[in-house]
Short mmCIF file of C-alpha atoms in Angstrom, two decimals:
data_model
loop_
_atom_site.label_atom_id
_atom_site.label_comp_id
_atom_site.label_asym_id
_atom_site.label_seq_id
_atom_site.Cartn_x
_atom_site.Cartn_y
_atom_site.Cartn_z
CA UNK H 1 -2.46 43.14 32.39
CA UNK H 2 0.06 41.10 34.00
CA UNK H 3 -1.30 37.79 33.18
CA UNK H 4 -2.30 37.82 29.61
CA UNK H 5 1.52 39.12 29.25
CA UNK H 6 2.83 35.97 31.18
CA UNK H 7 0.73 33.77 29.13
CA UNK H 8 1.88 35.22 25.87
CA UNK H 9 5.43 34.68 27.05
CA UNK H 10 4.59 31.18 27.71
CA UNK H 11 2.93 30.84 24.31
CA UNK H 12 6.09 32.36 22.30
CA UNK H 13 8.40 30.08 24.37
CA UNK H 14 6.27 27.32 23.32
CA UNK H 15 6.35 28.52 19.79
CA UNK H 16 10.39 28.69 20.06
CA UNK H 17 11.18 25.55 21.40
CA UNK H 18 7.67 22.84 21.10
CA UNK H 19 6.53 24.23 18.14
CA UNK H 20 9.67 23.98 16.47
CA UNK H 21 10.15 20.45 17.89
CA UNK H 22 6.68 20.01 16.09
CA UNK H 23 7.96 21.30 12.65
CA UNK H 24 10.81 19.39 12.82
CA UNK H 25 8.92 16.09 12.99
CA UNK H 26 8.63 13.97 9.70
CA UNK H 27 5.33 14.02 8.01
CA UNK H 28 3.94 10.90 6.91
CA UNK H 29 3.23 11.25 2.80
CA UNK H 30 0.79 8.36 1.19
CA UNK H 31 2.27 7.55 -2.29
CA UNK H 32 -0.49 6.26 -4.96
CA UNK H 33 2.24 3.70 -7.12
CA UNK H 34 -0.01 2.08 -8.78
CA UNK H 35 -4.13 2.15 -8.97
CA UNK H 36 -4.93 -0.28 -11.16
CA UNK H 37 -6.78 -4.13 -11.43
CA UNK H 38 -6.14 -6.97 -13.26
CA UNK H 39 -7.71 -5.01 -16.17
CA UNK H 40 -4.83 -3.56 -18.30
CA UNK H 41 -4.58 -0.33 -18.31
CA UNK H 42 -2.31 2.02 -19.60
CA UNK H 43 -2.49 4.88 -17.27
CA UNK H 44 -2.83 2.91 -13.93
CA UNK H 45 -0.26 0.35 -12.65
CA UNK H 46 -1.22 -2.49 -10.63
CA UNK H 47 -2.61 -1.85 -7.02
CA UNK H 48 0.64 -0.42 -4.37
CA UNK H 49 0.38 2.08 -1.97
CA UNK H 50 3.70 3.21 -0.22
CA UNK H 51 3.09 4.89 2.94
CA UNK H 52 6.56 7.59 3.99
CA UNK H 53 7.58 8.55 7.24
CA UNK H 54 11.28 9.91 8.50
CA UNK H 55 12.53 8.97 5.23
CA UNK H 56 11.44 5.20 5.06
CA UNK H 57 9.01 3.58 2.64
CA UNK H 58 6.47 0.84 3.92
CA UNK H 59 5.32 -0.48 0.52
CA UNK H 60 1.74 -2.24 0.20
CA UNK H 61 1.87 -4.66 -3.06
CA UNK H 62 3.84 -4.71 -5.62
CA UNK H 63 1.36 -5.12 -8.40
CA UNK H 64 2.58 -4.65 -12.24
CA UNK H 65 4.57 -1.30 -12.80
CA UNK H 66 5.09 -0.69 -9.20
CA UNK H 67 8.96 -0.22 -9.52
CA UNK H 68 8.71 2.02 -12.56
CA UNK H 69 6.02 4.34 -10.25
CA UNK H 70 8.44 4.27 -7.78
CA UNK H 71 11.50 5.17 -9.77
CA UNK H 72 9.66 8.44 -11.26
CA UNK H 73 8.22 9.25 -7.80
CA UNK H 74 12.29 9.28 -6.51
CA UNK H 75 13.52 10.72 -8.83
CA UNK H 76 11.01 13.36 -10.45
CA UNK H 77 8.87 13.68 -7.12
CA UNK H 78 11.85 14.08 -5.18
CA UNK H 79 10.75 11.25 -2.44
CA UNK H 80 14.10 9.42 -2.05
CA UNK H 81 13.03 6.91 0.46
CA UNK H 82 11.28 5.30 -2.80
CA UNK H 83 14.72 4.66 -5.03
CA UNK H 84 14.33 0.42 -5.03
CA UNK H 85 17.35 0.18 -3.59
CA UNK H 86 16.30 2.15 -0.54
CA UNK H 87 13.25 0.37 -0.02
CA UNK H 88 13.31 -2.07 2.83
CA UNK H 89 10.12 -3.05 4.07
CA UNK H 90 7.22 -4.85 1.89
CA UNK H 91 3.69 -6.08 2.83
CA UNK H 92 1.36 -8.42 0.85
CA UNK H 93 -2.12 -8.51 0.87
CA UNK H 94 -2.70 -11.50 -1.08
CA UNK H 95 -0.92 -13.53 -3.68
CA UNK H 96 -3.19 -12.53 -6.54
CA UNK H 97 -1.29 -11.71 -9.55
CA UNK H 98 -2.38 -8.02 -10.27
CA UNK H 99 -0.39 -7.58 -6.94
CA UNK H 100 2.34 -9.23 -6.45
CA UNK H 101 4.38 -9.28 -10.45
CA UNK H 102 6.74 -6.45 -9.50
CA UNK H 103 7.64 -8.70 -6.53
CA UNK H 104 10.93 -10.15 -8.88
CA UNK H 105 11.44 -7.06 -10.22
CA UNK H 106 11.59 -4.88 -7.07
CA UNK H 107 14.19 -7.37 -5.05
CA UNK H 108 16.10 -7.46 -8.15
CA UNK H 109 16.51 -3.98 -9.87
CA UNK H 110 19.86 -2.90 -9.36
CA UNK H 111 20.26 -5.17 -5.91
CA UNK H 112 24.07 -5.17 -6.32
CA UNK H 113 24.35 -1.36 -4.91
CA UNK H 114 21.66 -2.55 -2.36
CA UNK H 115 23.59 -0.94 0.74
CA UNK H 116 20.89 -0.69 3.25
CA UNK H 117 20.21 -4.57 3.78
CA UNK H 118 17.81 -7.14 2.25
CA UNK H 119 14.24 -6.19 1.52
CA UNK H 120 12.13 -7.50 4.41
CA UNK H 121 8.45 -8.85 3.57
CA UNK H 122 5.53 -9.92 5.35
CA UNK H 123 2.20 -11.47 3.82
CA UNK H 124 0.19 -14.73 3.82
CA UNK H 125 0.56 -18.50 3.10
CA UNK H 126 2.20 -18.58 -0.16
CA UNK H 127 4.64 -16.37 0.13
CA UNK H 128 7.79 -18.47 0.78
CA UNK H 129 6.96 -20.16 -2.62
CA UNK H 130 6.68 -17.27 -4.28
CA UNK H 131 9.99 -16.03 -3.30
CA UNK H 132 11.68 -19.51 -3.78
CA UNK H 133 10.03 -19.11 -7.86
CA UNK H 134 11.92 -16.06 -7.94
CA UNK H 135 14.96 -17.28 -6.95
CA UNK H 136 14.74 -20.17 -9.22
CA UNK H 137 13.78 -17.46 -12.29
CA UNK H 138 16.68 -15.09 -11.72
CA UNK H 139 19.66 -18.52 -10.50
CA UNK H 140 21.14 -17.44 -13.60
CA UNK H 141 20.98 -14.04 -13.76
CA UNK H 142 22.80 -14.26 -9.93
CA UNK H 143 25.07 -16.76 -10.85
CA UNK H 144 26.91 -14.32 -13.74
CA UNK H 145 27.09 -11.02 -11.59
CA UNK H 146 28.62 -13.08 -8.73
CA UNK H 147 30.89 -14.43 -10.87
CA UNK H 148 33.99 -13.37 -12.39
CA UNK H 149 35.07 -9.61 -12.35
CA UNK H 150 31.67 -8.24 -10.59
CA UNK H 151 32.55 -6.53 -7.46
CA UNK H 152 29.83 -7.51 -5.69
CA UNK H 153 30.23 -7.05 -1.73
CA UNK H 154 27.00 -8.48 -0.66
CA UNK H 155 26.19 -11.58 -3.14
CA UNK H 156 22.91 -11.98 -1.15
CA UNK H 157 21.63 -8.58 -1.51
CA UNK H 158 18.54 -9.97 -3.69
CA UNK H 159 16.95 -12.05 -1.47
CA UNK H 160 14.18 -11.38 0.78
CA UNK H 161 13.76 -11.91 4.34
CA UNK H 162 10.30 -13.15 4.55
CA UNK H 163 7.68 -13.91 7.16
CA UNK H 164 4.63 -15.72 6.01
CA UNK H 165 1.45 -16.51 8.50
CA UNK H 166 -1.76 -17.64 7.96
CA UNK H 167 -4.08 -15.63 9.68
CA UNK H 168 -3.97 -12.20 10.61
CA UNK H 169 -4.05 -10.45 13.95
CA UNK H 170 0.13 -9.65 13.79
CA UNK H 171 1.81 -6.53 14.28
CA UNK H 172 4.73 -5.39 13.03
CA UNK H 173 6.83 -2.60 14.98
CA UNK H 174 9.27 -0.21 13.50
CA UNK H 175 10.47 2.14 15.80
CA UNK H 176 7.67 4.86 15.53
CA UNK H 177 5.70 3.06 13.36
CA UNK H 178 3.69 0.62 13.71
CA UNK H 179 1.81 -1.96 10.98
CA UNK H 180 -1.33 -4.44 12.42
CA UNK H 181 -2.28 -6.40 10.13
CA UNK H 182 -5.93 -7.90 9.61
CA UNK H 183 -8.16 -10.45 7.78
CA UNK H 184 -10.40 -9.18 5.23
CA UNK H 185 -13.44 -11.49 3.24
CA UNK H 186 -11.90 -11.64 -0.68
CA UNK H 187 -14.02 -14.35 -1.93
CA UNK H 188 -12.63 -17.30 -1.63
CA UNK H 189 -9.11 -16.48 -0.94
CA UNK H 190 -7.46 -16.82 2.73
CA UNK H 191 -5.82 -15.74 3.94
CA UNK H 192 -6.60 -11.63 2.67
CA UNK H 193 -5.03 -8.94 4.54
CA UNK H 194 -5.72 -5.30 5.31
CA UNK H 195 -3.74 -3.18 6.73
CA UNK H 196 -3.48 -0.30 9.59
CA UNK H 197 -0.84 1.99 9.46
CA UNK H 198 0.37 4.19 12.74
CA UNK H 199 2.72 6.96 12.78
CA UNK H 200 3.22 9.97 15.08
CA UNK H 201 0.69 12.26 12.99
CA UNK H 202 -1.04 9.72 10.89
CA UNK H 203 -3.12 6.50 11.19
CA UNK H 204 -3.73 4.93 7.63
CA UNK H 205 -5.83 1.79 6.44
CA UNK H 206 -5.57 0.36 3.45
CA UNK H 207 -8.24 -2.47 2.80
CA UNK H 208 -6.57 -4.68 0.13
CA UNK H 209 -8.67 -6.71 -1.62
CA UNK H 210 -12.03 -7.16 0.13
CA UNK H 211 -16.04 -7.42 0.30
CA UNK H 212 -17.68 -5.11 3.27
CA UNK H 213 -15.98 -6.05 6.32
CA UNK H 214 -17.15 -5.05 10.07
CA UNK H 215 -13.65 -5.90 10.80
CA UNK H 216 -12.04 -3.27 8.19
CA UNK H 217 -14.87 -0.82 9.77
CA UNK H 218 -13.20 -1.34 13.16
CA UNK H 219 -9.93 -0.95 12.18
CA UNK H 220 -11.04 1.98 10.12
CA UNK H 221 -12.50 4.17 12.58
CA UNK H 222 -11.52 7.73 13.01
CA UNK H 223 -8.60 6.68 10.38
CA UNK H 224 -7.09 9.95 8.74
CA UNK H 225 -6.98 8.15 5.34
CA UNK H 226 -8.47 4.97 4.43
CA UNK H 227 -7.52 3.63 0.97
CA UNK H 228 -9.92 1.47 -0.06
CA UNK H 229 -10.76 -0.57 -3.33
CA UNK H 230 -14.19 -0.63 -4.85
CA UNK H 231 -16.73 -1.71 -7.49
CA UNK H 232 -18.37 0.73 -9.89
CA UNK H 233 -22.20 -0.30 -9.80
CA UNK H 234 -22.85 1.32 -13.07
CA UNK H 235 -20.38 -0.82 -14.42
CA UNK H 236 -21.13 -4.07 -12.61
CA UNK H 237 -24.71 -4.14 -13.31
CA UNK H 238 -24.17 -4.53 -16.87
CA UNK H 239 -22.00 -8.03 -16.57
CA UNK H 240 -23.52 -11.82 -16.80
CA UNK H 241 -24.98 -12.61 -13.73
CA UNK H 242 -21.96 -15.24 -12.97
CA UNK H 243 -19.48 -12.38 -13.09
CA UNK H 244 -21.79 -10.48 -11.05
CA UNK H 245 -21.91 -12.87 -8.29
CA UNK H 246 -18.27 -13.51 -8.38
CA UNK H 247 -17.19 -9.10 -8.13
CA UNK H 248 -20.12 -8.76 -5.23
CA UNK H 249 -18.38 -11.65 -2.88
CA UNK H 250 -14.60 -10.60 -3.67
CA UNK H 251 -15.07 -6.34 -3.54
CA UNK H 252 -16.92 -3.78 -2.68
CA UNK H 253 -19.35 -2.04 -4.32
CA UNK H 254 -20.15 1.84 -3.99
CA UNK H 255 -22.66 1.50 -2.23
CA UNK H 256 -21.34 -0.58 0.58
CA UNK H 257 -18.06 1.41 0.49
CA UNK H 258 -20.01 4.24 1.31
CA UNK H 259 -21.69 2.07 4.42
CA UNK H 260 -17.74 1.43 5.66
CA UNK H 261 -16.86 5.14 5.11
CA UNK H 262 -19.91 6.24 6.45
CA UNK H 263 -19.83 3.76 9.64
CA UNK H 264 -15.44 4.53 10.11
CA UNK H 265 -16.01 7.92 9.07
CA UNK H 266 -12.31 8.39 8.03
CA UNK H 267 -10.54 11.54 7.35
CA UNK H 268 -9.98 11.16 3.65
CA UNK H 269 -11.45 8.13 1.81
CA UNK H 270 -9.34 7.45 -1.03
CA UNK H 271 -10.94 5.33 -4.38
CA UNK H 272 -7.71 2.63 -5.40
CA UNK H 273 -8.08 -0.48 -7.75
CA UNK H 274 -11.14 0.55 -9.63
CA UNK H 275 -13.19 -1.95 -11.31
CA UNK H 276 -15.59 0.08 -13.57
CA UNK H 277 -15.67 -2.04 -16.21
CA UNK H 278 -18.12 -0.67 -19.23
CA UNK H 279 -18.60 2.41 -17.29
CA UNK H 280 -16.23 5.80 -17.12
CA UNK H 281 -13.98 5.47 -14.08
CA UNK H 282 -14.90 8.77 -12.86
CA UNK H 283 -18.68 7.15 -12.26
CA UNK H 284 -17.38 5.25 -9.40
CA UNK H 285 -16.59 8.59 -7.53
CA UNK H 286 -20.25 9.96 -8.25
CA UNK H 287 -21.70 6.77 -6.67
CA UNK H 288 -19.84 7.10 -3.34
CA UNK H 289 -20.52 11.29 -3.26
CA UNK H 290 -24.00 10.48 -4.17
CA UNK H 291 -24.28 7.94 -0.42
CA UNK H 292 -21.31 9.69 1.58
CA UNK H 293 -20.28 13.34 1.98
CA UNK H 294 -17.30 13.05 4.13
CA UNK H 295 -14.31 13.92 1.79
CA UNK H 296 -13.20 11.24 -1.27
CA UNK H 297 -10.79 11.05 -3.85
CA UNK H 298 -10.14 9.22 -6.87
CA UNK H 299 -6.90 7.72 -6.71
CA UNK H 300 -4.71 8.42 -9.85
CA UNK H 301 -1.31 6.88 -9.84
CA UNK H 302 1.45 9.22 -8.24
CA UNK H 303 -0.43 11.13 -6.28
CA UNK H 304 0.70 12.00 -2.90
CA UNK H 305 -1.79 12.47 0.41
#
């Protein structure tokens, strides 16, 4: 009787002091801030994904409506890591326009009570021009609040610190997080990235823009959440050929989404940047159940994984 006794003690001073060690640890959240395309579309913003852990935001795009998603998820979702002016870390996928237009607009809302230093950003060849074109839009805008009677302590507060490369293969470590970014096929555009995310408790891929990849499979495997973008069949079949050709080379249809998710076999698979054209969005998430039966979402905006 002795030893089941001892081992029970053990357990409940594991419970007081590892356990609580456990509880105590941050949880990484997986904020949906925009799943839209290029398509406009009133209830989805353009493609972001903001992954949370120990109250820090690692933001993925900044497509169209990003910063407004953002705003509501700080301030109505309670997730203050994703006020703008907290937000400190940015990655790009690719320079398309559907994701980058809130790029402006997120280094520039309200950057003069920016206290926790300059937003840092890392994507692919391009991206120093970008940011130059946004500092050429807003030279006036900068020039009148540094001016005059603004008290403005930091006058550089909205620029970026930015780190451009042309290939993929870096990694990007935050203390207990760490970001490796990858290449993905998007038609014709290089460099694409995806992304894998590592925290304590979660790993998290999120494919950008892409075709089937064997490389996004790799990176992908045994993933607790892989958010992925994808083609609606139904909805693709019906377009001139030309269009057809052009979607099948630069995403992913159901079908072959359900051969990555099938092949990484993910925790969650979660459906982002829809393309369903002609056909009901919903569709999309009846073609992948109908080829995979691991566990999939369809991505609204806001939601929280």
């Amino acid at each position: 009787m002795m030893k089941p006794r001892k081992l029970f003690a053990g357990l409940a001073f594991a419970g007081l002091f590892g356990l609580s060690a456990v509880s105590a640890q941050a949880e990484t959240q997986v904020v949906m801030l925009g799943t839209g395309t290029p398509v406009p579309d009133a209830d989805h913003s353009g493609p972001s994904t903001a992954v949370i852990y120990n109250g820090e935001a690692y933001i993925f795009d900044v497509g169209p409506g990003m910063v407004r998603s953002a705003i509501t998820a700080a301030q109505k979702k309670g997730i203050d890591a994703l006020y703008p002016t907290k937000i400190r870390r940015l990655f790009i996928t690719h320079l398309h326009s559907d994701h980058i237009l809130d790029y402006p607009e997120l280094a520039s809302t309200y950057w003069w009570r920016r206290t926790e230093g300059n937003i840092s950003v890392w994507g692919p060849t391009g991206l120093n021009e970008m940011t130059d074109g946004y500092y050429l839009m807003t030279k006036r805008d900068i020039e009148l609040r540094t001016t005059g009677l603004n008290p403005v302590k930091d006058p550089t507060g909205y620029q970026y610190k930015t780190h451009e490369y042309d290939q993929g293969g870096w990694t990007v470590k935050d203390g207990d997080v760490t970001v490796e970014a990858f290449e993905v096929p998007h038609g014709d555009i290089t460099p694409a990235f995806g992304y894998r995310i590592t925290t304590p408790d979660k790993t998290i891929v999120i494919s950008g823009d892409t075709s089937y990849s064997e490389k996004l499979v790799e990176m992908a495997k045994g993933a607790d959440i892989l958010v992925h973008e994808v083609i609606c069949e139904e909805g693709w079949e019906k377009l001139p050929e030309h269009w057809q050709k052009y979607h099948a080379a630069a995403h992913t249809k159901t079908d072959m989404l359900a051969r990555v998710a099938n092949e990484a076999k993910p925790g969650l698979l979660v459906l982002t940047h829809v393309l369903s054209y002609s056909a009901p969005r919903e569709n999309t998430l009846t073609e992948v159940k109908a080829l995979y039966d691991g566990e999939v979402v369809l991505a609204e905006d806001l939601d929280i994984y």
